[in-house]
Coordinates of C-alpha atoms in Angstrom, one line a residue:
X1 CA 5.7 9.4 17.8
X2 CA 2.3 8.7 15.9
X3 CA 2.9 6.7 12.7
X4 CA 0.9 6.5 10.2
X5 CA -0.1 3.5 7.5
X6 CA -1.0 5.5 4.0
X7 CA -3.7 3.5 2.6
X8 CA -3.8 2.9 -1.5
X9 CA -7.0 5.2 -1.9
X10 CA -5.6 7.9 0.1
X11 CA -2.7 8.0 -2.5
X12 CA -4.9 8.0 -4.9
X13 CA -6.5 11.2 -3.0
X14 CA -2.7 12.7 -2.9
X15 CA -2.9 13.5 -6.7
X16 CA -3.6 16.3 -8.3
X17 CA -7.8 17.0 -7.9
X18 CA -7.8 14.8 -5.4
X19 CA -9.8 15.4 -2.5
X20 CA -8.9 19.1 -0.4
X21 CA -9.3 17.1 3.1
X22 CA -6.6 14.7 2.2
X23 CA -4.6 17.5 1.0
X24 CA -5.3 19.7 3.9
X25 CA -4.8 16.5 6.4
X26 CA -1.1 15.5 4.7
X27 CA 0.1 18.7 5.2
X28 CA -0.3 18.8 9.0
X29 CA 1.6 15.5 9.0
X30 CA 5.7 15.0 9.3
X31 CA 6.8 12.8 6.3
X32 CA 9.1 10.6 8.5
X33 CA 5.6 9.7 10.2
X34 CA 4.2 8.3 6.8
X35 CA 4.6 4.4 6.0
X36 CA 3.6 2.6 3.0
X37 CA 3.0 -1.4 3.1
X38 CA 4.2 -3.5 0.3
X39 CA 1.4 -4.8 -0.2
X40 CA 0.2 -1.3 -1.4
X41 CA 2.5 -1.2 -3.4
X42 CA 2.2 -4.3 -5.0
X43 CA -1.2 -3.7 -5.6
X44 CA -0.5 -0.7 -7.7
X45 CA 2.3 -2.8 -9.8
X46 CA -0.8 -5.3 -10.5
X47 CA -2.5 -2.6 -12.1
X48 CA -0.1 -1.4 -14.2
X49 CA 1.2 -4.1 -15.0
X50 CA -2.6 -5.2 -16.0
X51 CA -2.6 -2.1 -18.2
X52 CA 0.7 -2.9 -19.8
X53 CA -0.6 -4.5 -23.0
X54 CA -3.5 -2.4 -23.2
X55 CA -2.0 1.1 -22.5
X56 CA 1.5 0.8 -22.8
X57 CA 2.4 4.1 -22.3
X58 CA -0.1 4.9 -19.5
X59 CA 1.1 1.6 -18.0
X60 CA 4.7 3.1 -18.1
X61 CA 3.6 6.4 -16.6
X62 CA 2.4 4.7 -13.8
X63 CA 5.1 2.3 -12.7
X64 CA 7.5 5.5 -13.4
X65 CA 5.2 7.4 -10.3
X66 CA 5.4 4.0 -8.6
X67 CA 9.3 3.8 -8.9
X68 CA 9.3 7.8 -7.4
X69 CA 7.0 6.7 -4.5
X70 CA 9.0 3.4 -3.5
X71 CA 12.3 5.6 -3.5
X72 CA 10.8 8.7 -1.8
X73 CA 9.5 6.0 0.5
X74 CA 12.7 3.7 0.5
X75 CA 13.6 3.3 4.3
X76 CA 9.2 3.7 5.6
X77 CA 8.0 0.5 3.6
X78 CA 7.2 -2.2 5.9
X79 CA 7.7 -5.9 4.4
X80 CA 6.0 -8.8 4.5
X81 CA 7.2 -10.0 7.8
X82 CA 7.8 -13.5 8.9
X83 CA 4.9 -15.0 10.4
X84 CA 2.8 -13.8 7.4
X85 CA 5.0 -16.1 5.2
X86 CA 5.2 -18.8 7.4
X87 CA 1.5 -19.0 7.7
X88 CA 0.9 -18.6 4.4
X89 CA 3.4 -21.1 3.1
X90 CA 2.3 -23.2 5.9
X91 CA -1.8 -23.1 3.9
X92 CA -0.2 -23.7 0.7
X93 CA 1.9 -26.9 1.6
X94 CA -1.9 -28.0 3.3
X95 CA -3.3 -27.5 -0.3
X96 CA -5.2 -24.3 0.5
X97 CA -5.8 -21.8 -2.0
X98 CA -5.2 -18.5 -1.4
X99 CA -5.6 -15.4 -3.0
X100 CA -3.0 -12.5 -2.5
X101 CA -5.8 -10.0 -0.9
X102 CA -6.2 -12.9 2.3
X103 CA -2.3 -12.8 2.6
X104 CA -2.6 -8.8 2.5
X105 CA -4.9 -8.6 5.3
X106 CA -2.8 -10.5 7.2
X107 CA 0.0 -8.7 6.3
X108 CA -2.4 -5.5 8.1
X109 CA -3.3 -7.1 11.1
X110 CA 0.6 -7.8 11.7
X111 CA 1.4 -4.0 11.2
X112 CA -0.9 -3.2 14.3
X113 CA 2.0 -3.9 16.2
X114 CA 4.0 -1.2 14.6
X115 CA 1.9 1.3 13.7
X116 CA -1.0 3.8 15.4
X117 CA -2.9 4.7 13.0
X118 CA -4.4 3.2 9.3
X119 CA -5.2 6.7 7.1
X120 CA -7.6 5.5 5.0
X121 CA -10.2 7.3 2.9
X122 CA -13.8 5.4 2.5
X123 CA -16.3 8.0 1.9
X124 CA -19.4 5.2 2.6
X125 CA -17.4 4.9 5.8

C-alpha cells in the first residue's frame, strides 16, 4: 500500500477553483491512502484563529471546514510522535528558542518512516 502525506497547499488546491491536476490526481487516489499531519492542521487553526478578531465570521467558516476535515480524517492523522517531543523539550530545558515551523519539520522527517510519498503542490518546484 502507497500512503500518501496531503500537504496544506494541496488542500488548499482541493477547493473549489482549485487547480484541475490536483483534482484530476485525488481522484485516482483511495481515501484510506490519504494522511494529514497535525501539524497541517495546526497550521490552518493558526490562521483562523489569526483572522478571528479581524473576520470573525470568515474565521468561523474556516475552523467549521477545519472541524469536517479533522473528522473526515479522524483515524489518518498522524501525531506528533515521541522523539519529536523529547527533542524538542530536550532544546527548550537547554534555553533554545524554537519556533513551531523547526518542530514541524522535524515532525516531517519522522513521518518518512511511515509514509511513501509527500503530495505536495509547489508550482516554482
Amino acid at each position: 500500500m502507497t500512503l500518501y502525506l496531503l500537504d496544506e497547499n494541496v488542500l488548499r488546491e482541493l477547493k473549489h477553483g482549485g487547480h484541475e491536476n490536483v483534482h484530476r490526481w485525488i481522484a485516482t487516489v483511495d481515501d484510506t491512502d490519504l494522511r494529514l499531519s497535525v501539524a497541517t492542521l495546526f497550521e490552518k487553526r493558526r490562521g483562523a484563529e489569526a483572522l478571528m478578531k479581524r473576520e470573525p465570521e470568515r474565521a468561523r467558516r474556516i475552523l467549521d471546514g477545519i472541524e469536517a476535515l479533522e473528522k473526515s480524517f479522524s483515524d489518518r492523522i498522524i501525531p506528533i510522535d515521541g522523539p519529536v517531543v523529547a527533542e524538542w523539550t530536550r532544546l527548550l530545558g537547554e534555553g533554545v528558542a524554537l519556533s513551531w515551523d523547526r518542530v514541524r519539520v522535524w515532525h516531517r522527517v519522522s513521518l518518512h518512516a511511515l509514509i511513501n510519498i509527500v503530495i505536495c503542490r509547489h508550482v516554482a518546484l
